[in-house]
mmCIF file of C-alpha atoms in Angstrom:
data_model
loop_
_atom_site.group_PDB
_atom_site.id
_atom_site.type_symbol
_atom_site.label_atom_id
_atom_site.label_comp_id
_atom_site.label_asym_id
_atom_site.label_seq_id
_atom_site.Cartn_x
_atom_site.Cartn_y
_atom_site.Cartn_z
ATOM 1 C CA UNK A 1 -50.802 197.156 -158.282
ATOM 2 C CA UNK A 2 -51.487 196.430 -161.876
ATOM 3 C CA UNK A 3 -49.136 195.311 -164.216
ATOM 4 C CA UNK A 4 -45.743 194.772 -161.583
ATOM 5 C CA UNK A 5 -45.316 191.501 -159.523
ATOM 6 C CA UNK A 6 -45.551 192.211 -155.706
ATOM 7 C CA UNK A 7 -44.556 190.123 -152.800
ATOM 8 C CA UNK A 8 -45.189 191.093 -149.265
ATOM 9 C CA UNK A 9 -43.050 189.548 -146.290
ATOM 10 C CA UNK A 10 -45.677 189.133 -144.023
ATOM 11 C CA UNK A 11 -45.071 189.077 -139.679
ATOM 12 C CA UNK A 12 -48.262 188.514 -137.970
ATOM 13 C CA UNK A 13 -47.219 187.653 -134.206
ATOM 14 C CA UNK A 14 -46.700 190.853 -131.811
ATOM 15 C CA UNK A 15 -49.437 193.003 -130.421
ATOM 16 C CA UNK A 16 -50.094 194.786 -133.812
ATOM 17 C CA UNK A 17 -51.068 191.383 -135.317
ATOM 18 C CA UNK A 18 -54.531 191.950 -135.577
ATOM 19 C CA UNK A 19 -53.722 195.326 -137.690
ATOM 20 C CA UNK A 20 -51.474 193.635 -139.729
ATOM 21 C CA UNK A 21 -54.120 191.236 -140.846
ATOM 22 C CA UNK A 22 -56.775 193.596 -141.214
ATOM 23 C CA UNK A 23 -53.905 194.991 -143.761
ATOM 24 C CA UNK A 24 -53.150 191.945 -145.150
ATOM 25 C CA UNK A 25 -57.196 191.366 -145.899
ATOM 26 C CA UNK A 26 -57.106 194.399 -147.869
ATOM 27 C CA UNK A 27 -54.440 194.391 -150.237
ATOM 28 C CA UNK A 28 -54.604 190.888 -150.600
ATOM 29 C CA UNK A 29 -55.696 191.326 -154.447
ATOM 30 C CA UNK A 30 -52.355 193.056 -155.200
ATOM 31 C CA UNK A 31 -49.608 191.306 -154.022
ATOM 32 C CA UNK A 32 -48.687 187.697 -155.968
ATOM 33 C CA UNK A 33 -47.020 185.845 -153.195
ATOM 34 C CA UNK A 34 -47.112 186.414 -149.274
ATOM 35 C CA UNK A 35 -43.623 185.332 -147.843
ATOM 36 C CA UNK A 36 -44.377 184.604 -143.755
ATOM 37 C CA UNK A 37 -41.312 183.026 -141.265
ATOM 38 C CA UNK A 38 -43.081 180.908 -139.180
ATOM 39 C CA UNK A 39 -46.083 177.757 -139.183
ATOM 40 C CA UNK A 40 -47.952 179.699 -136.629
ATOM 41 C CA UNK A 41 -48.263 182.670 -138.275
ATOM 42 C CA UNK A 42 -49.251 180.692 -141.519
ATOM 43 C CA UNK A 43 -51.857 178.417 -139.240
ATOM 44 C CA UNK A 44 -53.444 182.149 -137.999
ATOM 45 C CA UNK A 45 -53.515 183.252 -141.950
ATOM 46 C CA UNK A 46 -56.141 180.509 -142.931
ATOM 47 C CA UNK A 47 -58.167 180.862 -139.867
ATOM 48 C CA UNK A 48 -58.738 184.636 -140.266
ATOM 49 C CA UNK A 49 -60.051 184.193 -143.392
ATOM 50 C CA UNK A 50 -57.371 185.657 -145.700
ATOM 51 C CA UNK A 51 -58.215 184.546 -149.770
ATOM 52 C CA UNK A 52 -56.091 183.176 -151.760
ATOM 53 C CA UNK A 53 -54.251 180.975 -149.213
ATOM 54 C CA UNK A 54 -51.753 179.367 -152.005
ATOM 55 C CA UNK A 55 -50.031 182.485 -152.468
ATOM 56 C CA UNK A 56 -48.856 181.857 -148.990
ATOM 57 C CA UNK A 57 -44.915 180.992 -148.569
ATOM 58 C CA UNK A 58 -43.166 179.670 -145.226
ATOM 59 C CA UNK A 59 -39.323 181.011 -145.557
ATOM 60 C CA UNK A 60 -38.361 181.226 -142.301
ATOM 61 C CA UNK A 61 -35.554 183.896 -140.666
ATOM 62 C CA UNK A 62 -32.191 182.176 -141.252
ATOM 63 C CA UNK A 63 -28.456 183.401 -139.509
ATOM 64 C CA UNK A 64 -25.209 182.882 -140.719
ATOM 65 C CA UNK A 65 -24.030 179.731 -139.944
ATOM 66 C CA UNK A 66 -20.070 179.928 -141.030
ATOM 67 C CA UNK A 67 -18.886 182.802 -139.389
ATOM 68 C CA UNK A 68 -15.786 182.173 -137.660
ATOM 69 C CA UNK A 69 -15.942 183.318 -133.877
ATOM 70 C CA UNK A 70 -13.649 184.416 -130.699
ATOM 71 C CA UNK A 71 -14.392 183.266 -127.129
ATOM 72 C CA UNK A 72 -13.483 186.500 -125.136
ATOM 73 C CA UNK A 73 -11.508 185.232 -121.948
ATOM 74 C CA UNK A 74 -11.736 188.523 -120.814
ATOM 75 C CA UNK A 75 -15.478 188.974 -120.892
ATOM 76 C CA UNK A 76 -15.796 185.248 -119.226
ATOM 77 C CA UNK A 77 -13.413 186.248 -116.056
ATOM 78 C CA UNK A 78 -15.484 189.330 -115.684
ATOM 79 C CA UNK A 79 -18.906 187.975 -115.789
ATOM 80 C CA UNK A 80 -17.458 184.934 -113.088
ATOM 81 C CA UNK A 81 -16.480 187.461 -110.864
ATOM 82 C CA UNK A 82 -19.795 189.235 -110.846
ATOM 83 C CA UNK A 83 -21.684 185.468 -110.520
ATOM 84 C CA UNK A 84 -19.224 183.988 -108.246
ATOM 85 C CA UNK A 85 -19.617 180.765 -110.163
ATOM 86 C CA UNK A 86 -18.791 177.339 -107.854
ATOM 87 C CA UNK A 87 -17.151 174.618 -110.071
ATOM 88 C CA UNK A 88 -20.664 172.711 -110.152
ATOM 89 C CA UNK A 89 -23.249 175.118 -110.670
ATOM 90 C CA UNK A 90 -25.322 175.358 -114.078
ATOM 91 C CA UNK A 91 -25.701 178.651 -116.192
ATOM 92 C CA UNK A 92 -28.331 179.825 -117.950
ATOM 93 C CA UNK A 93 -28.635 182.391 -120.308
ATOM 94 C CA UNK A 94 -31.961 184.929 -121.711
ATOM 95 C CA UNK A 95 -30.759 187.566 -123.851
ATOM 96 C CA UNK A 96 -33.949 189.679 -124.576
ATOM 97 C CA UNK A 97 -35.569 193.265 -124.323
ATOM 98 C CA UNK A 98 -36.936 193.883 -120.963
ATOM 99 C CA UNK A 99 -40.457 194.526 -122.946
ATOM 100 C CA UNK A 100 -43.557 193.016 -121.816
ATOM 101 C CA UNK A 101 -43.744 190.522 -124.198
ATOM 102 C CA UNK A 102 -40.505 188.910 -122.853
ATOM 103 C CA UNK A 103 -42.317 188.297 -119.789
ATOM 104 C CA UNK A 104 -39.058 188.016 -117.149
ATOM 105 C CA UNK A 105 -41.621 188.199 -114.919
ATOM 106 C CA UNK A 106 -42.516 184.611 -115.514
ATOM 107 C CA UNK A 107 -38.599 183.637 -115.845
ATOM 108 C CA UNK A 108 -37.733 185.393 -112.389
ATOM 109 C CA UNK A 109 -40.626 183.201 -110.876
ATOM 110 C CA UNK A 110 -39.788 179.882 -112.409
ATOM 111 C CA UNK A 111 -36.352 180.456 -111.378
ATOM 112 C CA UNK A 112 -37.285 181.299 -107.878
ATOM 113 C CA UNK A 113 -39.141 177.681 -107.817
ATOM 114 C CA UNK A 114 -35.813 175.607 -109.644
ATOM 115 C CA UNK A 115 -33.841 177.370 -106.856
ATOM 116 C CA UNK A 116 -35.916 176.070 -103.962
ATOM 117 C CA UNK A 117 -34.683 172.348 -105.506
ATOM 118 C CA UNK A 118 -31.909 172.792 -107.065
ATOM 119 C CA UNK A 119 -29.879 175.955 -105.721
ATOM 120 C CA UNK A 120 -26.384 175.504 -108.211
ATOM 121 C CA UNK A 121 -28.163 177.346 -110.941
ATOM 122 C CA UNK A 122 -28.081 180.648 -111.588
ATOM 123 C CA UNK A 123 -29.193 182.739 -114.171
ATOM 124 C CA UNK A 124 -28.018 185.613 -116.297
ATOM 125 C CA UNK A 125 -30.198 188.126 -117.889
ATOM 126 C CA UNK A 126 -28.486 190.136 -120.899
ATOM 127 C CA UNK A 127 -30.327 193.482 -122.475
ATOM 128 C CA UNK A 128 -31.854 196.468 -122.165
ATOM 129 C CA UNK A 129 -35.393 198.283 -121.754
ATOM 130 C CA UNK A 130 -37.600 199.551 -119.614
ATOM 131 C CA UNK A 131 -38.617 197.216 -117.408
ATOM 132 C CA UNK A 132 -34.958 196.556 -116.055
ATOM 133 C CA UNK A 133 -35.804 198.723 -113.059
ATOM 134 C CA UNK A 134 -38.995 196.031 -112.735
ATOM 135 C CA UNK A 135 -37.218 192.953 -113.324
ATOM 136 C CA UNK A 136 -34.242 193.746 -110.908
ATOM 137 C CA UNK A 137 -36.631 194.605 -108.128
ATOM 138 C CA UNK A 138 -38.649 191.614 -108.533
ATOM 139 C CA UNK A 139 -35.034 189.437 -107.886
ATOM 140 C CA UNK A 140 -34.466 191.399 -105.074
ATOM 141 C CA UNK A 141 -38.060 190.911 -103.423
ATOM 142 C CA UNK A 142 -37.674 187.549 -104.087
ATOM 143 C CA UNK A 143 -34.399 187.437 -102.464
ATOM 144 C CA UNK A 144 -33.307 185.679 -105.550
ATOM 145 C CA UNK A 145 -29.463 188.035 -105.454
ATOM 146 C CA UNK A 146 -27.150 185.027 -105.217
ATOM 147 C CA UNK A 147 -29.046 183.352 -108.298
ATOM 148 C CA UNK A 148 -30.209 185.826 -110.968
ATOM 149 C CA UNK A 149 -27.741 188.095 -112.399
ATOM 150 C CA UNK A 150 -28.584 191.218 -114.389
ATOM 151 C CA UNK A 151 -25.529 192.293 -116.500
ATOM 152 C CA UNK A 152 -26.718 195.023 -118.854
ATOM 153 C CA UNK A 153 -26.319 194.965 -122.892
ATOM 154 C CA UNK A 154 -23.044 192.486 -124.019
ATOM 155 C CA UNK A 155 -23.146 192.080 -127.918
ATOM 156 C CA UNK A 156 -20.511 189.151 -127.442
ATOM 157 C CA UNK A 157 -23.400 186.412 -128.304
ATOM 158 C CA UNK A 158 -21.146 183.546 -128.927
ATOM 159 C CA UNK A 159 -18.728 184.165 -125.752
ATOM 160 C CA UNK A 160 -21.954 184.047 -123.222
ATOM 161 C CA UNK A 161 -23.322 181.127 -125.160
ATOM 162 C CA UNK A 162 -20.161 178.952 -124.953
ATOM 163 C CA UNK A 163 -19.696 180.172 -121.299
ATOM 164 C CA UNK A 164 -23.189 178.820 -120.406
ATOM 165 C CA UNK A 165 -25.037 175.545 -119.933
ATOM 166 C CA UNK A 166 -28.924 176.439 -121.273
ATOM 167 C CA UNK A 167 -30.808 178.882 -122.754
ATOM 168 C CA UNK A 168 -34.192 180.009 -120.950
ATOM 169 C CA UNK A 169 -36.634 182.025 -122.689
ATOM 170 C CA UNK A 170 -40.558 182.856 -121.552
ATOM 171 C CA UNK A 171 -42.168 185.079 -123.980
ATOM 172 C CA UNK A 172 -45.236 185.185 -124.519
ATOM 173 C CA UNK A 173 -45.497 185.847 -128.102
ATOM 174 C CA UNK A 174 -41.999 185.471 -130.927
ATOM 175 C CA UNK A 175 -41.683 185.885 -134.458
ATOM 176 C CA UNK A 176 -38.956 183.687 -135.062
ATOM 177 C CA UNK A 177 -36.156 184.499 -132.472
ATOM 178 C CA UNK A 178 -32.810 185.311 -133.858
ATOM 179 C CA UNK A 179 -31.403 184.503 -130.718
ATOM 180 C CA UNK A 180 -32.464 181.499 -129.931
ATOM 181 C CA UNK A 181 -31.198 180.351 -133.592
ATOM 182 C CA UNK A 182 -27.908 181.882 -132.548
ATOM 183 C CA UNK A 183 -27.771 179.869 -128.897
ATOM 184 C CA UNK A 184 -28.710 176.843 -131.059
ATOM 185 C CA UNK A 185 -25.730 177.156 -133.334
ATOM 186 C CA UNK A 186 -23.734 177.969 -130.510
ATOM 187 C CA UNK A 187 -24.651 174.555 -129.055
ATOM 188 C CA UNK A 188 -26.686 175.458 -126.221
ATOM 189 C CA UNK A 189 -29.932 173.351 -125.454
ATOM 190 C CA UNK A 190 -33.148 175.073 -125.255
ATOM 191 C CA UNK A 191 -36.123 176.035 -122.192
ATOM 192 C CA UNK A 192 -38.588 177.543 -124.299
ATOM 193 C CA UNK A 193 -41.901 178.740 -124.498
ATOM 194 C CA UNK A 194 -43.945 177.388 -127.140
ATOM 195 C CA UNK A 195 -45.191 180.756 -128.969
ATOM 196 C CA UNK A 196 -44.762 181.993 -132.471
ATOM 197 C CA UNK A 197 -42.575 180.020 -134.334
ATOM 198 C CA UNK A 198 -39.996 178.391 -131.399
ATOM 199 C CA UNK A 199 -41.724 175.047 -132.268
ATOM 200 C CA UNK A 200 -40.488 175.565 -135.699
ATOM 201 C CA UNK A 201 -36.913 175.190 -134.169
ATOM 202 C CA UNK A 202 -37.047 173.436 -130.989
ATOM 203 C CA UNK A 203 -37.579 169.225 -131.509
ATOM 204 C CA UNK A 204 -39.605 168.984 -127.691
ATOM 205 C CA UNK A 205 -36.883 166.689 -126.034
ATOM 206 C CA UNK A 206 -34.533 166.502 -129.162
ATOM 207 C CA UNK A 207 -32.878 169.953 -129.259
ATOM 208 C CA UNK A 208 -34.781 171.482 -125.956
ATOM 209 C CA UNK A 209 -38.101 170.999 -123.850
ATOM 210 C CA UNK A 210 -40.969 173.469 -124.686
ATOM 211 C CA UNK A 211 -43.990 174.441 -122.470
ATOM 212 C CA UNK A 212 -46.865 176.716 -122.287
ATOM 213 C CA UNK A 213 -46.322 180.894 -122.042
ATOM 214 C CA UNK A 214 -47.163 182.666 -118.598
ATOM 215 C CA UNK A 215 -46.478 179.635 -116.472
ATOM 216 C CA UNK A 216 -43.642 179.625 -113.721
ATOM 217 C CA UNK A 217 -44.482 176.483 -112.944
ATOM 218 C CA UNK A 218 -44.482 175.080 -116.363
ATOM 219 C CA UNK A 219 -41.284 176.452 -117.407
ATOM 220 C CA UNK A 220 -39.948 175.370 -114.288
ATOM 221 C CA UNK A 221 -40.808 171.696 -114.819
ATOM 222 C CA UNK A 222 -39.321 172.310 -118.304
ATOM 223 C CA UNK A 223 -35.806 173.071 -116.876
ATOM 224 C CA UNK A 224 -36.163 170.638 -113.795
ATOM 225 C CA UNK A 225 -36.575 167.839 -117.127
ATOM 226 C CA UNK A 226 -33.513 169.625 -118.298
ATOM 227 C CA UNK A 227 -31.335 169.189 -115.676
ATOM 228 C CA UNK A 228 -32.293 165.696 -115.252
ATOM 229 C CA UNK A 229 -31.374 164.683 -118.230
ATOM 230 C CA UNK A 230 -27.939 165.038 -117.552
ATOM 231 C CA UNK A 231 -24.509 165.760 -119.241
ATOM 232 C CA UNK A 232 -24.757 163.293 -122.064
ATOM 233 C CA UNK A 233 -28.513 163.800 -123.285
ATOM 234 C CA UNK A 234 -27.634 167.430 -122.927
ATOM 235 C CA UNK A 235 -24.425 167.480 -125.033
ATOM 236 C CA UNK A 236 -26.455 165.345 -127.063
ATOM 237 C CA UNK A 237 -29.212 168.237 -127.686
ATOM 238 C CA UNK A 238 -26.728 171.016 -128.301
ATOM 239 C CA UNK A 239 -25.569 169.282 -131.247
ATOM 240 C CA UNK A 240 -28.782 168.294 -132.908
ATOM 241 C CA UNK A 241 -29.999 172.133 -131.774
ATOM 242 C CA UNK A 242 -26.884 173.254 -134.091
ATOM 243 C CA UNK A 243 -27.410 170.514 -136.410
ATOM 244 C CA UNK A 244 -30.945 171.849 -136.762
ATOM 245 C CA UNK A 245 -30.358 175.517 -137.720
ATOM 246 C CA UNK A 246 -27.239 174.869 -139.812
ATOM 247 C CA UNK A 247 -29.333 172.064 -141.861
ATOM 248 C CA UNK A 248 -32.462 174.187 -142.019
ATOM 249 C CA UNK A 249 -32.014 177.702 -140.963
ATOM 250 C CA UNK A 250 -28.597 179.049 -142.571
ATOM 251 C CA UNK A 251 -28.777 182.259 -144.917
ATOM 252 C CA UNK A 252 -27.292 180.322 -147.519
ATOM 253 C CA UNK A 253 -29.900 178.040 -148.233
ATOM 254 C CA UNK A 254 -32.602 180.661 -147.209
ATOM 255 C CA UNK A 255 -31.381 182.699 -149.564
ATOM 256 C CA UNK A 256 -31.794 180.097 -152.132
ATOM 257 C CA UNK A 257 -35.542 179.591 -151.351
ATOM 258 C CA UNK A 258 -35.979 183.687 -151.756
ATOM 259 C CA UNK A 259 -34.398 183.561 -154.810
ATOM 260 C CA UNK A 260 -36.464 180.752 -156.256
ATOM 261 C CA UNK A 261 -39.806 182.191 -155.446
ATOM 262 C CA UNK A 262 -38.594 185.708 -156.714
ATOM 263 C CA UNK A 263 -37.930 183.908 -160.461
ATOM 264 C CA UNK A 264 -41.015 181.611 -159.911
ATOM 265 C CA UNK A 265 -43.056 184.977 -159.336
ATOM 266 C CA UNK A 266 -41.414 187.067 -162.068
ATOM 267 C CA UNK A 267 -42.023 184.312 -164.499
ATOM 268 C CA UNK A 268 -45.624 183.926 -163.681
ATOM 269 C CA UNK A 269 -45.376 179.895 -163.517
#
């Protein structure tokens, strides 16, 4: 648009991606900086073709870091009477819509396989959408009741963080997951797959272990390398995983960056 600065915030991961660029192409003459949250999405920019590849700028999705928080007692009694949690069994935790590109599907089957080896794990599945009805059957048929644990929408992120061991996730295409940053700050090491911008976050056997999308056994052999790391390399990775997003990924100093390339842009240097 002649005459005013623009900036677009740019999200190219998701199944509307290929839109989004086609969009991007076309008003890429207008707009003075492109702000995009993750390296993949910045990576898919260049090879598509899209001019003007300096205006490009990699701010990626921050959280509040020094919120104080309240473990809910309450809400941890309730959930280990539903589990029926024995004194050395593992949790782990995927908060997520049950939307295709979550792909439980994948999660349920890895699972099934970690299981077969290792049976004191069990798994709790927190949200909404409509594949629950899918998801819950597929535990069923693979008799996977005593180990997977489907408990509805809880907004109490930090109390089901704390009360668990890992956090599992298997999409098959992110952005950059806001609740994976928030199980990282919460100290929880990472099973992730490698999509969007999770490598962005995760440090591959630093912070968590990473591995290719729509791959039971894959992810499985991710959280089998988990588990054998044991309780000090694990403690160890929940506090370089909240090291990580308080150092890099706060709001604060997010906020900062915005506000930089906002006066950089407005001043035309």
């Amino acid at each position: 648009m002649k005459g005013y600065t623009t900036i677009n915030s740019f999200y190219d991961t998701g199944e509307e991606a290929a839109y989004r660029m086609k969009l991007l192409k076309l008003t890429q003459t207008q707009v003075d900086k492109v702000f995009i949250d993750n390296n993949f999405g910045r990576s898919n920019y260049i090879k598509n073709g899209i001019q003007n590849a300096g205006k490009l700028v990699y701010i990626p999705n921050g959280i509040e870091t020094e919120e104080e928080h309240v473990f809910d007692k309450q809400l941890e009694a309730k959930i280990h009477q539903q589990i029926s949690l024995a004194a050395n069994e593992k949790i782990w935790l995927n908060v997520s819509r049950f939307a295709r590109q979550k792909d439980h599907e994948t999660l349920v089957e890895a699972f099934a396989l970690l299981v077969k080896e290792s049976p004191a794990n069990k798994l709790i599945l927190i949200g909404d959408g409509g594949l629950v009805p899918q998801i819950t059957s597929l535990v069923k048929e693979k008799g996977l009741e005593a180990h997977i644990f489907y408990l509805g929408r809880i907004n109490d992120i930090y109390t089901l963080c704390t009360m668990s061991h890992f956090y599992a996730c298997s999409s098959y295409y992110e952005g950059m997951p806001i609740i994976i940053m928030q199980a990282m700050l919460y100290k929880l090491p990472i099973v992730s797959t490698a999509v969007g911008a999770i490598p962005d976050l995760i440090s591959d056997g630093l912070s968590g272990y990473t591995c290719v999308s729509k791959n039971p056994v894959a992810l499985c052999d991710a959280m089998k390398k988990m588990l054998m790391a044991g309780p000090a390399k694990q403690e160890a990775m929940g506090e370089e995983a909240c090291r990580t997003i308080k150092n890099e990924f706060s709001t604060a100093r997010l906020g900062h960056t915005y506000l930089a390339n906002y006066k950089t842009v407005i001043s035309g240097v």
